[in-house]
Coordinates of C-alpha atoms and ligand atoms in Angstrom, one line a residue:
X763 CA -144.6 7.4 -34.9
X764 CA -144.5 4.9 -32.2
X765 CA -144.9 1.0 -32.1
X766 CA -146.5 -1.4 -30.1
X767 CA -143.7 -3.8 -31.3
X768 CA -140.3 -3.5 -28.9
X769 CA -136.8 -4.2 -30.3
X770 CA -136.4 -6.9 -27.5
X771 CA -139.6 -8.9 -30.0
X772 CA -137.5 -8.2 -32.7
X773 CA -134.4 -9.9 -31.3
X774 CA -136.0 -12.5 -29.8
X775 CA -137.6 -13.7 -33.2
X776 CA -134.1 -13.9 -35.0
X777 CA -132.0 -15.2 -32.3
X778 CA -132.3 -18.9 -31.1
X779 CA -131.5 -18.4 -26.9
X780 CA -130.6 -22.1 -26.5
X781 CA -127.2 -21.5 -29.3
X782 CA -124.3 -22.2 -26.8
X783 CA -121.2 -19.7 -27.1
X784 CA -118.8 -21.1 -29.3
X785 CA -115.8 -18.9 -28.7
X786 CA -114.4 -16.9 -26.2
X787 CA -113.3 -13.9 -27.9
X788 CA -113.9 -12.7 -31.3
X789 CA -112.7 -9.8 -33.5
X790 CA -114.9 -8.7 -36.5
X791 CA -114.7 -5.6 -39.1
X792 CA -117.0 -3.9 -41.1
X793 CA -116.6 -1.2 -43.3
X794 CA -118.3 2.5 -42.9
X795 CA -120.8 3.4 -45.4
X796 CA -121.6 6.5 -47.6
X797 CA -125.6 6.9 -48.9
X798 CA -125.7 8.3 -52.5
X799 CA -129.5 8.4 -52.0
X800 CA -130.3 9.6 -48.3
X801 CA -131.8 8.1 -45.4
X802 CA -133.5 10.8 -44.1
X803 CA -137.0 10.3 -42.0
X804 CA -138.3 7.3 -40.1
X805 CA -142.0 6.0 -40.4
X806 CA -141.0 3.8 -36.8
X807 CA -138.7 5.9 -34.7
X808 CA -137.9 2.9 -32.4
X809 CA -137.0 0.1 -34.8
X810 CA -135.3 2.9 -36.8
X811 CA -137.7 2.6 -40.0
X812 CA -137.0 4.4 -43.0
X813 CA -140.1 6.3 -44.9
X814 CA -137.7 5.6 -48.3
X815 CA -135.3 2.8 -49.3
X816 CA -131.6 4.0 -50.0
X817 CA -128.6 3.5 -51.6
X818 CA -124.9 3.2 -49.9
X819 CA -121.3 2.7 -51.2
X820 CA -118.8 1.2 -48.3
X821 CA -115.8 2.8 -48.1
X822 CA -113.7 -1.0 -48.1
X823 CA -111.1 -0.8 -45.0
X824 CA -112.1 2.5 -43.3
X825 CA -114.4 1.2 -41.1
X826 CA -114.7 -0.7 -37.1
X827 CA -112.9 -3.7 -36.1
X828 CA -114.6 -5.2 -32.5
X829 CA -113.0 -6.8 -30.0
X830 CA -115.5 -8.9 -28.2
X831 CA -115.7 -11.3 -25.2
X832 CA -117.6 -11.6 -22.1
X833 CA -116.5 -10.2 -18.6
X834 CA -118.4 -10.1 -15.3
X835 CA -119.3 -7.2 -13.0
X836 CA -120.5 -5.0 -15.8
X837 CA -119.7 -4.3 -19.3
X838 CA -116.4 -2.4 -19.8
X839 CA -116.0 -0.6 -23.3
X840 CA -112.6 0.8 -24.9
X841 CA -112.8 3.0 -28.3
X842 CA -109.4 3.4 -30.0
X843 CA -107.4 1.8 -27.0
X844 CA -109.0 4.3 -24.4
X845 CA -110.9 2.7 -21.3
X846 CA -113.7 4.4 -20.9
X847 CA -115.9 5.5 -17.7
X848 CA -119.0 3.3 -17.5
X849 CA -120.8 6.8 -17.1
X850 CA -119.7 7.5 -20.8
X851 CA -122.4 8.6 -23.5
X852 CA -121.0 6.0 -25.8
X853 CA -120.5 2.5 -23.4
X854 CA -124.4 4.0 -22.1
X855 CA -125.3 3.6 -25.6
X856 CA -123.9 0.5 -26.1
X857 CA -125.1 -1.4 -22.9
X858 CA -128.4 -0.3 -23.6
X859 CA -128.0 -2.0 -26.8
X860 CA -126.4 -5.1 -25.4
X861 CA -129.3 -5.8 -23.2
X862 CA -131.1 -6.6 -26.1
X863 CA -128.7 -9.5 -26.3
X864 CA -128.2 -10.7 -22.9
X865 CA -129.4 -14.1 -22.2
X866 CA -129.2 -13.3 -18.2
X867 CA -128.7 -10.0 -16.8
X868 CA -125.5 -11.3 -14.9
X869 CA -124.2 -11.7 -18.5
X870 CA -121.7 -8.8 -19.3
X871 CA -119.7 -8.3 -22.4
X872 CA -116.3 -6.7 -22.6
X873 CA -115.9 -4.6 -26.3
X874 CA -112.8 -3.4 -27.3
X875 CA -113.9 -0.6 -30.5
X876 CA -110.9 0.4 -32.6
X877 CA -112.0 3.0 -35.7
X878 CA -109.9 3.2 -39.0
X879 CA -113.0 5.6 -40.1
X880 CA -111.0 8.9 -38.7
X881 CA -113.5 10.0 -36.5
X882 CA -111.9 13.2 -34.3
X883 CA -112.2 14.6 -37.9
X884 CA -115.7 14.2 -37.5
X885 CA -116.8 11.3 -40.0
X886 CA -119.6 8.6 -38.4
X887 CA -118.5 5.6 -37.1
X888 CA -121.8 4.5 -35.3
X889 CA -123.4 2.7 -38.8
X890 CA -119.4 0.5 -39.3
X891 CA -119.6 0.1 -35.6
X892 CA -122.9 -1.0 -34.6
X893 CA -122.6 -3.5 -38.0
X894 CA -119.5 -4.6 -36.7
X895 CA -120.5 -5.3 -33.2
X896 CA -123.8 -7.3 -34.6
X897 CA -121.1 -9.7 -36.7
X898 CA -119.2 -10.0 -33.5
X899 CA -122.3 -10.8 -31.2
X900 CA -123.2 -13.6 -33.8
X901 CA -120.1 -15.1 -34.2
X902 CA -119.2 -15.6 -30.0
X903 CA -122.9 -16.8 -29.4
X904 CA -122.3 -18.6 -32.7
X905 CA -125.9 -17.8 -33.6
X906 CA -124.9 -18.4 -37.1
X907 CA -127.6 -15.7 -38.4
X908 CA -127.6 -14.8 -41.9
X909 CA -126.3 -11.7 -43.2
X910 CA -130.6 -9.9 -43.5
X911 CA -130.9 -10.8 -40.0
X912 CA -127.7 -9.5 -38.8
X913 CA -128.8 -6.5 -41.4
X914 CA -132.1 -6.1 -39.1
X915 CA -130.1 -6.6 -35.8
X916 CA -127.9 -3.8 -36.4
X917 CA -130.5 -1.5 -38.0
X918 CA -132.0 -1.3 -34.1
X919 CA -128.7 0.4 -33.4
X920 CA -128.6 2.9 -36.0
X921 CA -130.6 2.9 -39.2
X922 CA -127.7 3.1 -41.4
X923 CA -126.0 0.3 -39.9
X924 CA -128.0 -1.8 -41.6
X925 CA -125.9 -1.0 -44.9
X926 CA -122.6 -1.5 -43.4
X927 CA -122.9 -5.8 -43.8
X928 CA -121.0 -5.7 -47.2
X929 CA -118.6 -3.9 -49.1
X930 CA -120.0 -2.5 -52.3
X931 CA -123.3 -0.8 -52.9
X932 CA -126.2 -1.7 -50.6
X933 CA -129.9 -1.1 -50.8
X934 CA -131.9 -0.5 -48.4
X935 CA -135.0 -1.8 -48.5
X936 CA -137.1 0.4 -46.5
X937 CA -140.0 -2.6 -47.0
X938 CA -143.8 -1.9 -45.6
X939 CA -144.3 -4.4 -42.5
X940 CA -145.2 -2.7 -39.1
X941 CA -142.1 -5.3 -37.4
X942 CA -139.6 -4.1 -39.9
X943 CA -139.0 -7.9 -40.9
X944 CA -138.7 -6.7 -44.0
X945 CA -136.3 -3.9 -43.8
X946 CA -132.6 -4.5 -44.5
X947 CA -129.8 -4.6 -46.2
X948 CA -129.3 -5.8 -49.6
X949 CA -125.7 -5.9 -51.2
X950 CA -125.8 -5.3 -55.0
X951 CA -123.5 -8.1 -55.7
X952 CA -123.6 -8.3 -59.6
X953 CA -122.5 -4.3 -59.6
X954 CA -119.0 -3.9 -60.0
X955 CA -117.1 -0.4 -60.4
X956 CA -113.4 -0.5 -59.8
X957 CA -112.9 2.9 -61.1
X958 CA -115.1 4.4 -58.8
X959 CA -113.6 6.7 -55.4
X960 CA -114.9 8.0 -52.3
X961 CA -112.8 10.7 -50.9
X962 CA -113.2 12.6 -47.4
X963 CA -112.5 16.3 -47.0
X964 CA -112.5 17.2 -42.9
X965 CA -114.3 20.5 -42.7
X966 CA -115.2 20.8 -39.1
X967 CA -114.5 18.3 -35.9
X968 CA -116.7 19.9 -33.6
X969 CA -119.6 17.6 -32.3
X970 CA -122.6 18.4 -34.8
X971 CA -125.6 21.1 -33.2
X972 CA -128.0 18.2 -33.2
X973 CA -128.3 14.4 -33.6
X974 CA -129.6 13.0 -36.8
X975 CA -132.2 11.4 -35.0
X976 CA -133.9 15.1 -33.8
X977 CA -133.0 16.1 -36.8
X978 CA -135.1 14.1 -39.1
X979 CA -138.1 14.0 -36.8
X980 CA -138.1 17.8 -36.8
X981 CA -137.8 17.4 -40.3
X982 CA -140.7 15.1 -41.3
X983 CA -143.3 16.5 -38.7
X984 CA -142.6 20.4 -39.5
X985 CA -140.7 21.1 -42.6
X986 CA -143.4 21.7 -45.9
X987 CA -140.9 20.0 -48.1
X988 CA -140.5 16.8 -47.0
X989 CA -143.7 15.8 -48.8
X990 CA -141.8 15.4 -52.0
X991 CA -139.0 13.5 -50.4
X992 CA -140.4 10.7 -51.4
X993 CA -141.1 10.8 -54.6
X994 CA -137.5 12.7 -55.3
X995 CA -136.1 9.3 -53.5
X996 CA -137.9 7.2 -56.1
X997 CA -136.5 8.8 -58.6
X998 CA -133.1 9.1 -57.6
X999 CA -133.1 5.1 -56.6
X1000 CA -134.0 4.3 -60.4
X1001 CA -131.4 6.8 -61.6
X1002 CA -129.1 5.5 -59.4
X1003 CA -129.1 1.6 -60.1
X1004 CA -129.2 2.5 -63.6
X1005 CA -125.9 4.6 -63.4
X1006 CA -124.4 1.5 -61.8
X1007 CA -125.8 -1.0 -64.5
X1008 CA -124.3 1.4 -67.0
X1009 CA -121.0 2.9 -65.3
X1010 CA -122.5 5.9 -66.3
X1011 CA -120.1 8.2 -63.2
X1012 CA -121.8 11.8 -64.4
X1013 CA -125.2 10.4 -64.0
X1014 CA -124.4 8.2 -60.4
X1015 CA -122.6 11.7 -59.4
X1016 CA -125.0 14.2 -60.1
X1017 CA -128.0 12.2 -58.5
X1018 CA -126.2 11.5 -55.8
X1019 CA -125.0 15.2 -55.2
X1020 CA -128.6 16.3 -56.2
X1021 CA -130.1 14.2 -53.8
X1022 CA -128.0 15.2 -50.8
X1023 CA -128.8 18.7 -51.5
X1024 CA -132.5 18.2 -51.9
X1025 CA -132.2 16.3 -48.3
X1026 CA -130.7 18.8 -46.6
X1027 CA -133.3 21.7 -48.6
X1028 CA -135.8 19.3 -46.5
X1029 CA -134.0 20.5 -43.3
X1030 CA -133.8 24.2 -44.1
X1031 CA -137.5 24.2 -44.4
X1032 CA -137.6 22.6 -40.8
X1033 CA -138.8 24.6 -37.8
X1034 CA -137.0 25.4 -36.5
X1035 CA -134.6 25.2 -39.4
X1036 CA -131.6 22.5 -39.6
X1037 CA -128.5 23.6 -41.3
X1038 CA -125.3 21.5 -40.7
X1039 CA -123.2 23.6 -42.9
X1040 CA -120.7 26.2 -42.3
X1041 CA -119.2 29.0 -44.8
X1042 CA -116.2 26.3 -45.0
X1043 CA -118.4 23.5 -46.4
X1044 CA -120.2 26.0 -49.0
X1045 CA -116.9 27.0 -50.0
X1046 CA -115.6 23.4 -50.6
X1047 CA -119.2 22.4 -52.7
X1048 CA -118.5 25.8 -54.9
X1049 CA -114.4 24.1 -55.0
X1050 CA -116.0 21.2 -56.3
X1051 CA -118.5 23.2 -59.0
X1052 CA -115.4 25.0 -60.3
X1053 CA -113.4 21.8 -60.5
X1054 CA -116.3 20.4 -62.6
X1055 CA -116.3 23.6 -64.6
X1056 CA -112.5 23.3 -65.3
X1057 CA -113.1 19.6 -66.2
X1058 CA -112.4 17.4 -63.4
X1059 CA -115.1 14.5 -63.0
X1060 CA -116.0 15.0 -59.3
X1061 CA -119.3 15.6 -57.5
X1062 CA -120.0 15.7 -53.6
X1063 CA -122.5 13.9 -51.0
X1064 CA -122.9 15.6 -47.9
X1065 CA -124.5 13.5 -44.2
X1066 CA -125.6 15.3 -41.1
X1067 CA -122.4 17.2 -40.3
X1068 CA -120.4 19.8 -41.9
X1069 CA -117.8 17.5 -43.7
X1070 CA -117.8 16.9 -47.4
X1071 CA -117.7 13.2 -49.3
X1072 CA -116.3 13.7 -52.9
X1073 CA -117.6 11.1 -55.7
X1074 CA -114.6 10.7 -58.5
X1075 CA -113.0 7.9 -61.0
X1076 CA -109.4 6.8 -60.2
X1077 CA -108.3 8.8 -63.4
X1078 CA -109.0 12.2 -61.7
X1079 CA -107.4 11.6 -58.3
X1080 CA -104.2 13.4 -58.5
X1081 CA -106.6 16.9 -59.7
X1082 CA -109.1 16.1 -57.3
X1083 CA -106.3 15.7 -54.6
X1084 CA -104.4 19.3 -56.0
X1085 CA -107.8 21.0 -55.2
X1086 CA -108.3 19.4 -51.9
X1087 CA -104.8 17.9 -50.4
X1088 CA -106.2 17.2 -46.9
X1089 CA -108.7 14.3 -49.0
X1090 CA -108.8 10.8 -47.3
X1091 CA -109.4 8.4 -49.7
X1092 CA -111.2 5.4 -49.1
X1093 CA -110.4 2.4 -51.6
X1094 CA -114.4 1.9 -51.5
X1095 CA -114.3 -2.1 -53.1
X1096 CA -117.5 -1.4 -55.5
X1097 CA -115.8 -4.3 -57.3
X1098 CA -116.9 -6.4 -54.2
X1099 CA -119.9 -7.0 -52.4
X1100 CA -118.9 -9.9 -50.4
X1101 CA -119.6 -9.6 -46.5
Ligands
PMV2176 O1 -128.2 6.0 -39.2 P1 -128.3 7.4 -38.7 O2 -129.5 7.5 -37.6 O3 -127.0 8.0 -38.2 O4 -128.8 8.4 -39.9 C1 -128.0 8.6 -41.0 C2 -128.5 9.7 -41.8 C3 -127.6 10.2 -43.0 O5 -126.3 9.8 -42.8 C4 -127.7 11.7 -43.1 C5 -128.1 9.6 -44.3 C6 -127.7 8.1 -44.6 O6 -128.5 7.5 -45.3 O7 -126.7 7.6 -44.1

């Protein structure tokens, strides 16, 4: 669906033009995140609004630190210490997105992305990235925007950016208004889980068959399940919160594996179908159903790619790591929801 209301009105109703830059250069992090309840479908395909709320873990300092500061001529982006060709896919992507922010066009900004996310083994960076570049864009226009309208700022990048604000669990608010005013992130900062582990097991790094973006629209305009999407989401949400009130890890685990799978069941019944799996990733989820069978407390969450992101309490690390030694652990801070 399309709206009458333009990212540009969006920015221009959270940030004051007259604020005078404060700093010349500023470096900001923020951490990538993982949904245990899915994002998947967008009732506004420009402001990037969700049909559903959802429900994220960060994964603490695996992430993107930004390097920001402005420069003249045009703007010049580096990723992981590489310059990169002002015809690149990515700096495109990200001067498109910077002209929502310039206050004249001979304004240019000079971003210098480094990723601790490992992303050549194929794990997103764009929702850590586009988060951390909003927190930098405040800080050296010293804009001094809260952390909902920073939340709203970086969900025009990417939806799930919106999450990546705080450490800890986030909600999502997918809220009802036409301007998405009301769609952010919102840190669950009384839920604390110390225990709890993210882990990532690199199945695949080959770029993915087709964006999430194509994906869920094919998704939501053609597949026959995605009508009960929603109500699935309700339920998992409640389940969810509930596990985290309780530190109940079977229930937050099995939702949150059930609800991946369900999402991606959505994208089967696409047409044309969507599957981002590979016989590698079905044989790491049946890996993952044996280890469960044999006893180990772990349960898996899968995004739009072929890669795997394992659910497990610090006490099973060393089996979980037996069955899958190539695992990348995140110490995801659910102990901390602090921006
Ligand atoms: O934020 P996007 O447009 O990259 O979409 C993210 C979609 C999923 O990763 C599959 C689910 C989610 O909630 O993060």
């Amino acid at each position: 669906m399309r709206t009458m209301i333009t990212p540009q009105y969006i920015v221009r109703r959270i940030v004051h033009p007259h604020a005078t830059p404060s700093r010349e250069s500023v470096t900001c992090f923020a951490p990538a995140n993982i949904a245990l309840c899915k994002y998947w479908g967008k009732r506004d395909t420009i402001l990037n609004l969700p049909v559903t709320d959802s429900l994220s873990l960060s994964l603490g300092d695996l992430g993107s630190r930004c390097h920001l500061r402005f420069c003249e001529k045009r703007d010049q982006v580096s990723l992981n210490g590489e310059e990169l060709s002002h015809l690149h896919p990515f700096v495109k992507r990200v001067s498109n997105y910077l002209d929502l922010f310039r206050q004249d066009r001979q304004a240019f900004y000079r971003v210098e992305a480094v990723n601790t996310i490992p992303t050549a083994a194929g794990f997103a960076s764009s929702a850590s990235g586009f988060a951390a570049l909003v927190m930098a864009l405040d800080a050296l226009h010293g804009w001094e925007l809260n952390a909902s309208d920073q939340s709203i700022l970086a969900r025009l990048g990417s939806g799930s950016a919106c999450r990546s604000l705080w450490q800890g669990f986030v909600h999502w608010q997918a809220g009802t208004r036409p301007d998405g005013m009301d769609s952010f992130g919102v840190p669950l900062t009384d839920a604390t889980w110390p225990e709890l582990r993210i882990g990532l097991v690199m199945i695949d790094r080959a770029p993915k068959p087709i964006g999430s973006t194509e994906a869920m629209l094919r998704t939501v305009e053609t597949s026959t399940l995605y009508g009960s999407w929603p109500t699935k989401v309700g339920q998992d949400m409640s389940e969810l919160l509930q596990a985290i009130a309780t530190r109940d890890f079977d229930r937050l685990g099995s939702t949150a594996e059930s609800n991946a799978l369900t999402m991606h069941a959505t994208m089967l019944a696409a047409c044309p179908p969507v599957l981002y799996w590979n016989s590698a990733s079905l044989n790491a989820m049946q890996s993952v159903w044996q280890a469960r069978k044999d006893g180990i407390p772990v349960y898996f969450t899968m995004d739009a790619g072929p890669n795997l992101k394992l659910l497990f309490p610090e006490s099973a690390h060393t089996s979980v790591e037996s069955r899958f030694p190539e695992l990348v652990t995140a110490g995801a801070k659910a102990e901390d929801a602090s921006p």
